[in-house]
Tab-separated table of C-alpha atoms in Angstrom:
chain	number	residue	atom	x	y	z
A	9	MET	CA	66.332	-61.447	-9.824
A	10	VAL	CA	68.302	-58.503	-8.653
A	11	ASN	CA	67.368	-57.996	-4.582
A	12	LEU	CA	66.683	-54.535	-4.223
A	13	GLN	CA	68.737	-53.644	-1.825
A	14	THR	CA	71.026	-54.686	-4.807
A	15	PHE	CA	68.892	-52.257	-6.799
A	16	GLU	CA	71.043	-48.327	-6.675
A	17	ARG	CA	69.065	-45.447	-5.584
A	18	THR	CA	69.230	-43.316	-7.869
A	19	GLU	CA	68.745	-45.878	-10.572
A	20	TYR	CA	65.763	-47.061	-8.446
A	21	GLN	CA	64.412	-44.182	-8.320
A	22	GLN	CA	64.610	-42.384	-12.400
A	23	VAL	CA	62.744	-45.622	-12.648
A	24	LYS	CA	59.545	-45.114	-11.135
A	25	ALA	CA	59.823	-40.991	-13.119
A	26	ASP	CA	59.860	-42.496	-16.131
A	27	LEU	CA	56.747	-45.223	-15.141
A	28	HIS	CA	55.233	-41.715	-12.890
A	29	ARG	CA	55.644	-39.632	-16.809
A	30	LYS	CA	54.462	-42.756	-18.808
A	31	ILE	CA	50.775	-42.645	-16.052
A	32	LEU	CA	50.204	-39.600	-16.277
A	33	ASP	CA	50.351	-39.336	-20.213
A	34	ARG	CA	46.987	-42.185	-19.331
A	35	LEU	CA	45.763	-40.255	-17.128
A	36	ASP	CA	42.157	-38.150	-18.458
A	37	LEU	CA	42.912	-35.993	-15.367
A	38	GLU	CA	39.327	-33.935	-16.668
A	39	LYS	CA	38.037	-36.716	-15.675
A	40	LEU	CA	38.771	-38.765	-12.270
A	41	GLY	CA	37.977	-35.213	-11.365
A	42	ARG	CA	34.580	-35.775	-11.767
A	43	THR	CA	35.021	-39.636	-10.404
A	44	PRO	CA	34.494	-39.663	-5.803
A	45	SER	CA	38.459	-40.611	-4.773
A	46	ASP	CA	38.183	-44.076	-3.937
A	47	ALA	CA	37.620	-44.959	-7.282
A	48	ALA	CA	39.769	-42.856	-8.341
A	49	ARG	CA	42.055	-44.631	-6.342
A	50	ASP	CA	41.529	-47.711	-7.837
A	51	GLU	CA	40.689	-46.764	-10.835
A	52	VAL	CA	44.591	-45.807	-11.526
A	53	LEU	CA	46.486	-48.119	-8.766
A	54	LEU	CA	45.118	-50.067	-11.736
A	55	LEU	CA	46.593	-48.906	-14.490
A	56	ILE	CA	49.897	-48.256	-12.493
A	57	ARG	CA	50.192	-51.801	-12.214
A	58	ASN	CA	48.642	-53.333	-14.934
A	59	THR	CA	51.821	-50.227	-16.088
A	60	VAL	CA	54.553	-51.363	-13.988
A	61	ASN	CA	54.470	-55.288	-14.960
A	62	SER	CA	54.474	-54.260	-18.508
A	63	GLU	CA	58.151	-53.353	-17.897
A	64	ALA	CA	60.850	-54.991	-17.939
A	65	VAL	CA	62.775	-54.228	-14.735
A	66	PRO	CA	64.673	-56.134	-12.180
A	67	LEU	CA	62.876	-56.013	-9.585
A	68	SER	CA	60.380	-58.754	-8.061
A	69	PHE	CA	57.171	-58.645	-7.274
A	70	ALA	CA	56.746	-57.298	-3.920
A	71	GLU	CA	59.194	-54.207	-4.574
A	72	ARG	CA	56.706	-54.202	-7.936
A	73	GLU	CA	53.286	-53.364	-5.546
A	74	ARG	CA	55.774	-51.127	-3.620
A	75	LEU	CA	56.707	-49.050	-6.226
A	76	ALA	CA	52.710	-49.055	-7.759
A	77	ARG	CA	52.167	-48.118	-4.175
A	78	GLU	CA	54.560	-45.007	-4.517
A	79	ILE	CA	53.244	-43.751	-7.776
A	80	LEU	CA	49.495	-44.054	-6.413
A	81	ASP	CA	51.824	-41.866	-3.701
A	82	GLU	CA	53.286	-39.458	-5.571
A	83	ILE	CA	49.872	-38.570	-7.685
A	84	PHE	CA	46.699	-38.242	-4.872
A	85	GLY	CA	48.826	-37.803	-2.402
A	86	LEU	CA	52.323	-36.610	-0.698
A	87	GLY	CA	54.957	-38.826	-1.978
A	88	PRO	CA	57.609	-40.086	0.445
A	89	LEU	CA	55.425	-37.849	3.957
A	90	GLU	CA	52.510	-40.534	3.020
A	91	PRO	CA	53.467	-43.632	5.046
A	92	LEU	CA	55.035	-41.269	7.396
A	93	LEU	CA	51.459	-39.362	7.689
A	94	LYS	CA	49.823	-43.394	8.098
A	95	ASP	CA	52.021	-43.409	10.988
A	96	PRO	CA	49.968	-42.352	14.110
A	97	THR	CA	53.541	-42.711	16.463
A	98	ILE	CA	54.823	-40.180	14.531
A	99	SER	CA	54.157	-36.010	16.207
A	100	ASP	CA	56.395	-34.066	13.830
A	101	ILE	CA	58.186	-35.253	10.617
A	102	LEU	CA	61.149	-33.102	9.802
A	103	VAL	CA	62.802	-32.496	5.830
A	104	ASN	CA	66.424	-31.084	6.437
A	105	ARG	CA	67.404	-32.150	3.076
A	106	TYR	CA	65.613	-33.823	-0.184
A	107	ASN	CA	67.378	-37.043	1.089
A	108	ARG	CA	67.414	-36.793	5.064
A	109	VAL	CA	64.116	-36.768	6.537
A	110	TYR	CA	63.141	-37.307	10.603
A	111	VAL	CA	60.757	-38.037	11.849
A	112	GLU	CA	59.453	-36.996	16.057
A	113	ARG	CA	58.303	-40.498	18.628
A	114	ALA	CA	58.076	-40.069	22.139
A	115	GLY	CA	59.587	-37.166	21.563
A	116	LYS	CA	63.036	-37.973	20.221
A	117	LEU	CA	64.208	-38.040	17.020
A	118	GLU	CA	65.407	-40.546	14.601
A	119	PRO	CA	66.530	-41.148	10.728
A	120	THR	CA	63.642	-42.325	8.348
A	121	GLY	CA	65.838	-43.954	5.691
A	122	LEU	CA	63.161	-42.059	2.854
A	123	SER	CA	64.607	-39.874	0.392
A	124	PHE	CA	62.318	-37.920	-2.999
A	125	LYS	CA	64.264	-38.477	-5.925
A	126	ASP	CA	65.926	-34.869	-5.516
A	127	ASP	CA	65.355	-30.600	-4.122
A	128	GLN	CA	63.262	-30.475	-7.295
A	129	HIS	CA	61.214	-33.526	-6.248
A	130	LEU	CA	61.174	-32.182	-2.498
A	131	MET	CA	59.561	-29.070	-3.881
A	132	GLN	CA	57.230	-29.971	-6.463
A	133	ILE	CA	55.136	-32.270	-2.393
A	134	ILE	CA	55.768	-28.751	-0.490
A	135	ASP	CA	54.298	-26.222	-3.609
A	136	ARG	CA	51.365	-29.233	-3.500
A	137	ILE	CA	50.792	-28.291	0.497
A	138	VAL	CA	50.238	-24.789	-0.066
A	139	SER	CA	48.150	-24.219	-2.361
A	140	ARG	CA	45.608	-26.371	-0.861
A	141	VAL	CA	45.300	-23.404	1.429
A	142	GLY	CA	45.339	-21.005	-1.235
A	143	ARG	CA	49.089	-19.852	-0.038
A	144	ARG	CA	52.238	-20.169	-2.220
A	145	VAL	CA	56.057	-20.767	-2.221
A	146	ASP	CA	58.571	-18.481	-4.567
A	147	GLU	CA	62.073	-16.846	-4.179
A	148	SER	CA	59.526	-13.795	-3.761
A	149	SER	CA	58.543	-15.905	-0.733
A	150	PRO	CA	60.506	-18.407	0.544
A	151	MET	CA	58.961	-19.104	3.766
A	152	VAL	CA	55.671	-20.134	3.986
A	153	ASP	CA	53.044	-21.401	6.781
A	154	ALA	CA	50.564	-23.499	6.405
A	155	ARG	CA	48.191	-27.029	7.258
A	156	LEU	CA	47.169	-30.390	5.979
A	157	ALA	CA	43.569	-31.688	5.555
A	158	ASP	CA	43.623	-32.763	9.146
A	159	GLY	CA	45.441	-29.775	10.833
A	160	SER	CA	48.374	-30.159	11.084
A	161	ARG	CA	50.396	-28.284	11.666
A	162	VAL	CA	53.375	-26.948	8.212
A	163	ASN	CA	55.772	-24.894	8.039
A	164	ALA	CA	58.292	-24.496	4.036
A	165	ILE	CA	61.475	-22.417	3.490
A	166	ILE	CA	63.276	-22.513	0.603
A	167	PRO	CA	66.125	-21.163	-1.586
A	168	PRO	CA	68.148	-18.635	-0.907
A	169	LEU	CA	66.597	-18.497	2.427
A	170	ALA	CA	67.521	-22.478	2.688
A	171	ILE	CA	71.446	-22.673	1.827
A	172	ASP	CA	71.221	-26.348	0.946
A	173	GLY	CA	67.610	-27.145	-0.483
A	174	PRO	CA	63.871	-26.319	0.722
A	175	CYS	CA	63.147	-28.080	3.972
A	176	LEU	CA	59.308	-29.058	5.514
A	177	SER	CA	58.288	-28.961	8.526
A	178	ILE	CA	55.335	-30.893	9.624
A	179	ARG	CA	54.422	-30.863	13.484
A	180	ARG	CA	51.303	-33.400	13.729
A	181	PHE	CA	47.648	-33.103	14.301
A	182	GLY	CA	46.758	-36.867	15.667
A	183	ARG	CA	43.599	-38.177	14.443
A	184	ASP	CA	42.345	-38.707	17.285
A	185	PRO	CA	43.209	-35.597	19.307
A	186	VAL	CA	44.623	-36.428	22.854
A	187	SER	CA	41.881	-36.415	25.496
A	188	ALA	CA	42.253	-34.714	28.884
A	189	ARG	CA	41.955	-38.808	30.137
A	190	ASN	CA	44.196	-39.124	27.665
A	191	MET	CA	46.281	-36.248	29.667
A	192	ILE	CA	45.815	-38.198	32.825
A	193	GLU	CA	47.328	-41.660	31.948
A	194	ASN	CA	50.075	-39.586	29.733
A	195	LYS	CA	50.894	-38.443	33.951
A	196	SER	CA	50.454	-34.156	31.998
A	197	LEU	CA	49.403	-33.737	35.130
A	198	THR	CA	46.796	-35.066	37.618
A	199	GLU	CA	42.280	-35.577	38.465
A	200	PRO	CA	42.818	-32.942	40.685
A	201	MET	CA	44.464	-29.773	38.720
A	202	LEU	CA	42.127	-31.154	35.426
A	203	GLU	CA	39.637	-30.348	38.140
A	204	LEU	CA	40.378	-27.113	39.010
A	205	LEU	CA	41.121	-26.089	34.566
A	206	SER	CA	37.951	-27.713	33.632
A	207	ALA	CA	36.126	-24.951	36.668
A	208	MET	CA	38.838	-22.428	35.449
A	209	VAL	CA	36.844	-22.090	31.855
A	210	LYS	CA	33.715	-22.630	32.775
A	211	GLY	CA	33.460	-19.985	34.959
A	212	ARG	CA	34.811	-17.632	32.706
A	213	LEU	CA	38.117	-16.886	33.859
A	214	ASN	CA	40.840	-15.455	31.221
A	215	ILE	CA	44.146	-18.487	31.107
A	216	LEU	CA	46.381	-17.662	29.244
A	217	ILE	CA	49.546	-21.571	28.213
A	218	SER	CA	52.155	-20.897	28.080
A	219	GLY	CA	54.793	-23.252	27.226
A	220	GLY	CA	58.272	-23.677	24.831
A	221	THR	CA	58.200	-25.325	21.276
A	222	GLY	CA	56.850	-28.588	21.417
A	223	ALA	CA	56.216	-28.372	25.277
A	224	GLY	CA	52.002	-28.736	24.024
A	225	LYS	CA	51.069	-26.057	24.163
A	226	THR	CA	48.301	-26.195	21.484
A	227	THR	CA	47.279	-29.867	22.653
A	228	LEU	CA	46.590	-28.592	26.386
A	229	LEU	CA	44.725	-25.931	24.031
A	230	ASN	CA	42.128	-27.963	22.359
A	231	VAL	CA	41.658	-30.140	25.472
A	232	LEU	CA	40.836	-27.100	27.644
A	233	SER	CA	38.728	-25.025	25.239
A	234	GLY	CA	36.832	-28.857	25.837
A	235	PHE	CA	35.517	-27.498	29.040
A	236	ILE	CA	33.566	-24.886	26.793
A	237	PRO	CA	29.684	-25.205	27.126
A	238	ASN	CA	27.469	-25.994	24.112
A	239	SER	CA	25.518	-22.916	24.248
A	240	GLU	CA	27.800	-20.004	23.362
A	241	ARG	CA	30.023	-18.826	20.894
A	242	ILE	CA	33.285	-19.312	20.325
A	243	VAL	CA	35.438	-16.956	17.712
A	244	THR	CA	39.436	-19.067	17.522
A	245	ILE	CA	42.638	-16.697	15.929
A	246	GLU	CA	45.247	-18.542	14.445
A	247	ASP	CA	47.961	-17.874	12.357
A	248	ALA	CA	47.179	-22.073	10.657
A	249	ALA	CA	44.242	-23.519	11.723
A	250	GLU	CA	45.279	-26.566	13.746
A	251	LEU	CA	42.342	-26.670	16.840
A	252	LEU	CA	39.603	-28.336	16.988
A	253	LEU	CA	36.600	-27.640	18.704
A	254	LYS	CA	33.361	-29.633	19.216
A	255	GLN	CA	31.114	-27.257	19.552
A	256	GLU	CA	27.398	-26.226	17.699
A	257	HIS	CA	28.678	-22.572	17.842
A	258	VAL	CA	32.018	-21.956	16.619
A	259	VAL	CA	33.643	-19.623	14.086
A	260	ARG	CA	37.774	-20.591	12.523
A	261	LEU	CA	39.599	-17.359	11.196
A	262	GLU	CA	42.842	-17.832	10.302
A	263	THR	CA	45.328	-14.878	8.789
A	264	ARG	CA	46.400	-14.400	4.989
A	265	ALA	CA	49.685	-14.394	4.229
A	266	PRO	CA	50.401	-11.312	1.092
A	267	ASN	CA	49.764	-11.937	-2.857
A	268	ILE	CA	52.938	-11.625	-5.304
A	269	GLU	CA	52.493	-7.974	-5.533
A	270	GLY	CA	53.251	-7.984	-1.261
A	271	LYS	CA	49.767	-6.845	-0.221
A	272	GLY	CA	46.469	-8.294	1.321
A	273	ALA	CA	47.465	-9.711	3.563
A	274	VAL	CA	45.332	-10.091	6.884
A	275	ARG	CA	47.521	-10.074	10.709
A	276	GLN	CA	45.650	-11.673	13.657
A	277	ARG	CA	45.305	-8.085	15.071
A	278	GLN	CA	42.755	-7.462	12.457
A	279	LEU	CA	41.481	-10.594	13.061
A	280	VAL	CA	41.392	-9.706	17.025
A	281	ILE	CA	39.945	-6.544	16.084
A	282	ASN	CA	36.690	-7.980	13.882
A	283	SER	CA	36.320	-10.780	16.069
A	284	LEU	CA	34.939	-8.079	18.195
A	285	ARG	CA	31.944	-7.763	16.137
A	286	MET	CA	31.059	-10.972	15.771
A	287	ARG	CA	28.727	-11.260	18.707
A	288	PRO	CA	31.307	-13.868	20.855
A	289	ASP	CA	31.091	-15.672	24.160
A	290	ARG	CA	35.027	-16.526	23.698
A	291	ILE	CA	37.836	-15.543	22.090
A	292	VAL	CA	40.498	-18.629	21.318
A	293	VAL	CA	43.730	-16.837	19.677
A	294	GLY	CA	45.833	-20.393	18.954
A	295	GLU	CA	49.469	-18.129	19.715
A	296	VAL	CA	49.402	-14.275	20.884
A	297	ARG	CA	53.006	-13.439	18.714
A	298	GLY	CA	53.332	-9.396	18.651
A	299	GLU	CA	50.471	-6.677	18.739
A	300	GLU	CA	47.190	-8.423	18.505
A	301	THR	CA	48.543	-8.468	21.984
A	302	PHE	CA	47.160	-5.579	23.489
A	303	ASP	CA	43.789	-5.706	21.254
A	304	MET	CA	43.490	-9.473	23.188
A	305	LEU	CA	44.036	-8.227	26.812
A	306	GLN	CA	40.919	-5.363	25.903
A	307	ALA	CA	38.756	-8.030	25.031
A	308	MET	CA	39.396	-9.394	27.993
A	309	ASN	CA	39.518	-6.914	30.003
A	310	THR	CA	35.745	-4.983	28.393
A	311	GLY	CA	33.480	-8.255	29.276
A	312	HIS	CA	35.465	-10.172	26.850
A	313	GLU	CA	35.759	-12.865	29.289
A	314	GLY	CA	36.481	-17.262	29.507
A	315	SER	CA	39.020	-16.319	26.842
A	316	LEU	CA	42.214	-18.299	25.133
A	317	THR	CA	44.927	-17.750	24.260
A	318	THR	CA	48.944	-19.427	24.425
A	319	VAL	CA	52.049	-17.465	24.342
A	320	HIS	CA	55.765	-19.033	23.487
A	321	ALA	CA	57.302	-18.682	26.601
A	322	ASN	CA	60.194	-21.145	29.396
A	323	SER	CA	58.673	-19.849	32.492
A	324	GLN	CA	55.364	-18.397	34.105
A	325	ARG	CA	56.729	-15.266	34.990
A	326	ASP	CA	58.773	-15.027	31.701
A	327	ALA	CA	54.812	-15.491	29.536
A	328	LEU	CA	54.799	-11.820	31.224
A	329	SER	CA	57.369	-10.575	30.497
A	330	ARG	CA	56.536	-11.346	26.864
A	331	LEU	CA	53.215	-10.797	26.659
A	332	GLU	CA	54.390	-6.994	28.507
A	333	SER	CA	56.973	-6.368	25.510
A	334	MET	CA	54.581	-7.671	22.560
A	335	PHE	CA	52.173	-5.936	23.420
A	336	ALA	CA	54.208	-2.907	23.285
A	337	MET	CA	54.199	-3.388	19.596
A	338	ALA	CA	50.628	-1.932	19.079
A	339	SER	CA	53.566	1.213	19.878
A	340	LEU	CA	50.676	3.370	20.882
A	341	ASN	CA	53.286	5.232	24.066
A	342	ILE	CA	51.338	3.110	26.863
A	343	PRO	CA	53.437	4.252	30.662
A	344	GLU	CA	54.663	0.688	31.970
A	345	ARG	CA	52.601	0.702	34.573
A	346	ALA	CA	49.334	1.338	32.878
A	347	MET	CA	50.399	-1.752	30.666
A	348	ARG	CA	51.091	-4.067	33.862
A	349	GLN	CA	47.411	-2.481	34.795
A	350	GLN	CA	46.496	-4.798	32.091
A	351	ILE	CA	47.777	-7.465	31.979
A	352	ALA	CA	47.353	-8.995	35.680
A	353	SER	CA	43.746	-7.678	35.401
A	354	GLY	CA	42.981	-8.933	31.709
A	355	ILE	CA	44.824	-12.895	33.290
A	356	HIS	CA	43.917	-14.986	35.581
A	357	ALA	CA	46.020	-17.809	35.677
A	358	VAL	CA	49.312	-18.843	33.480
A	359	VAL	CA	49.175	-22.487	32.959
A	360	GLN	CA	52.403	-23.889	31.901
A	361	ILE	CA	53.824	-26.668	30.447
A	362	ALA	CA	56.761	-28.785	29.062
A	363	ARG	CA	58.056	-30.894	27.370
A	364	MET	CA	60.804	-33.129	30.325
A	365	VAL	CA	63.613	-34.974	29.062
A	366	ASP	CA	62.465	-38.038	28.408
A	367	GLY	CA	60.873	-36.655	25.525
A	368	THR	CA	56.939	-36.262	28.059
A	369	ARG	CA	54.815	-33.080	28.436
A	370	LYS	CA	53.712	-32.371	31.640
A	371	VAL	CA	51.272	-29.364	32.679
A	372	ILE	CA	54.141	-27.645	35.517
A	373	THR	CA	52.412	-25.336	37.410
A	374	ILE	CA	49.643	-23.816	37.528
A	375	SER	CA	50.035	-20.343	38.649
A	376	GLU	CA	47.715	-17.561	39.177
A	377	VAL	CA	47.607	-14.087	38.842
A	378	THR	CA	46.514	-11.995	41.590
A	379	GLY	CA	46.974	-8.925	40.827
A	380	MET	CA	50.059	-5.768	41.068
A	381	GLU	CA	52.875	-4.668	44.315
A	382	GLY	CA	54.443	-1.733	43.495
A	383	ASP	CA	55.283	-2.499	40.733
A	384	VAL	CA	55.137	-5.476	39.897
A	385	ILE	CA	52.572	-7.698	38.870
A	386	ALA	CA	51.767	-10.452	41.396
A	387	MET	CA	51.347	-13.713	41.392
A	388	GLN	CA	51.122	-17.651	43.298
A	389	ASP	CA	51.494	-21.033	42.687
A	390	ILE	CA	48.004	-23.497	43.017
A	391	PHE	CA	49.932	-26.724	41.627
A	392	VAL	CA	53.506	-27.202	41.494
A	393	PHE	CA	55.083	-30.152	39.523
A	394	GLU	CA	59.071	-30.794	41.885
A	395	ARG	CA	61.150	-32.714	39.731
A	396	ARG	CA	63.702	-35.676	41.157
A	397	GLY	CA	65.146	-36.442	38.600
A	398	ILE	CA	66.411	-39.476	36.225
A	399	ASP	CA	65.176	-43.004	37.265
A	400	GLU	CA	67.326	-45.718	35.317
A	401	ASN	CA	65.264	-45.778	32.727
A	402	GLY	CA	66.106	-42.437	31.789
A	403	LYS	CA	62.855	-41.420	32.666
A	404	VAL	CA	62.521	-38.230	34.421
A	405	LYS	CA	60.219	-38.467	38.353
A	406	GLY	CA	58.922	-36.488	39.630
A	407	THR	CA	54.971	-35.724	41.856
A	408	PHE	CA	52.593	-33.150	41.361
A	409	ARG	CA	51.578	-31.573	44.629
A	410	ALA	CA	49.529	-28.267	45.323
A	411	THR	CA	51.249	-25.696	47.516
A	412	GLY	CA	48.312	-25.263	49.435
A	413	ILE	CA	47.739	-21.711	48.165
A	414	ARG	CA	43.510	-20.951	47.310
A	415	PRO	CA	43.210	-19.480	44.473
A	416	LYS	CA	41.302	-15.677	45.166
A	417	PHE	CA	39.150	-16.831	42.171
A	418	SER	CA	38.075	-19.516	43.459
A	419	GLU	CA	35.716	-16.667	44.849
A	420	ARG	CA	35.108	-15.241	41.783
A	421	LEU	CA	34.139	-19.590	40.389
A	422	LEU	CA	31.559	-19.505	43.708
A	423	THR	CA	29.559	-16.656	42.642
A	424	GLY	CA	29.086	-18.162	38.979
A	425	GLY	CA	28.152	-22.024	40.883
A	426	PHE	CA	31.279	-23.588	40.910
A	427	GLN	CA	32.272	-24.842	44.254
A	428	LEU	CA	35.952	-26.025	44.437
A	429	ARG	CA	35.675	-29.399	46.796
A	430	ALA	CA	37.605	-28.990	50.551
A	431	GLY	CA	40.302	-30.467	50.134
A	432	LEU	CA	41.677	-29.670	46.534
A	433	PHE	CA	44.213	-27.409	47.280
A	434	ASP	CA	45.954	-29.644	50.330
A	435	SER	CA	50.129	-29.547	50.057
A	436	ARG	CA	49.932	-32.901	52.571
A	437	MET	CA	48.659	-35.484	49.353
A	438	GLU	CA	50.937	-36.155	46.794
A	439	ILE	CA	48.674	-35.932	43.831
């Protein structure tokens, strides 16, 4: 009996491909489409096992069982990606080439040793993912954003833009979304910080969540949206739907890519404008990236308070600068000072979240936008995370603390029935 370690990988892939074709020839796909998914999988698994056992291939029982499972994943799932998608410790799956698959665990990248058969095999899996959400990827449209059934975000880019072959990136969305309690246990923030953020959401303040790629902006947005009262009607707007709100009155909107003729695209700005006609109590924009910033700020300044959104930026000050730049994309020739006034009156607070060098995510500042001072938007920090270096285990050392400043919006919260406790902003207490 030849062990799989000495059985050439290319030969193993060829055996799998041959068996896959034989099994597909024997399957009644139309009948399977009418059969409940669990029953269909059991039926096909039995057929695969019988077919594999009838073949004269130099594999042990365990290796034959593994081969059967892999073929089942090829038929019903996403092939070599299936075991990675079942691993809850993985936060990102990154396919650089068909034979180079990496994952991120606890903020660190590591190779998997898994491989697709070739570029064509990888393309089949990409096509399967994007077609399920009504999108396409080909030479005329070589980049696509999509999502998996569990809400995980998918990006694919193929030749001619990807020089070495198709490239696939999956940002995992956990089966059990991160809760506020999880964030406290993971030391992403503290009880007093969460108490303030909860009151801000319930008190209908407009909050901008800022952070770099992979910092946890969408996770924090999901957590904060959980504080919106169940009685309010919420409209969410995203490029690829990721938010999972548990409230009853939720309408989820998603942008649409152009068709093969380059027509039919629906951008975020159009959805933001349309959402204003849908009687929303809250508008939650997954991420502002362009001209929709103008319409979102207009909504925030004309009665649609309590809105939440995220933006890519490395600091709270950069976040406001980016809003200003994206505001200008609407090409309305609005004076610079007027733009800043719209931002200062529309955004009440900026929450900055970052991924540390040890892979952990932390809310590093909660800042209030206090208005204009001359031509500059004024801000003040309410809570900060003070970094103090790295310990012997490579973990970031630091302390969350209040700055001692009581935010101006606390008066607004008080009139809305949300009284913040006296010691919440005491700078003498490390939290």
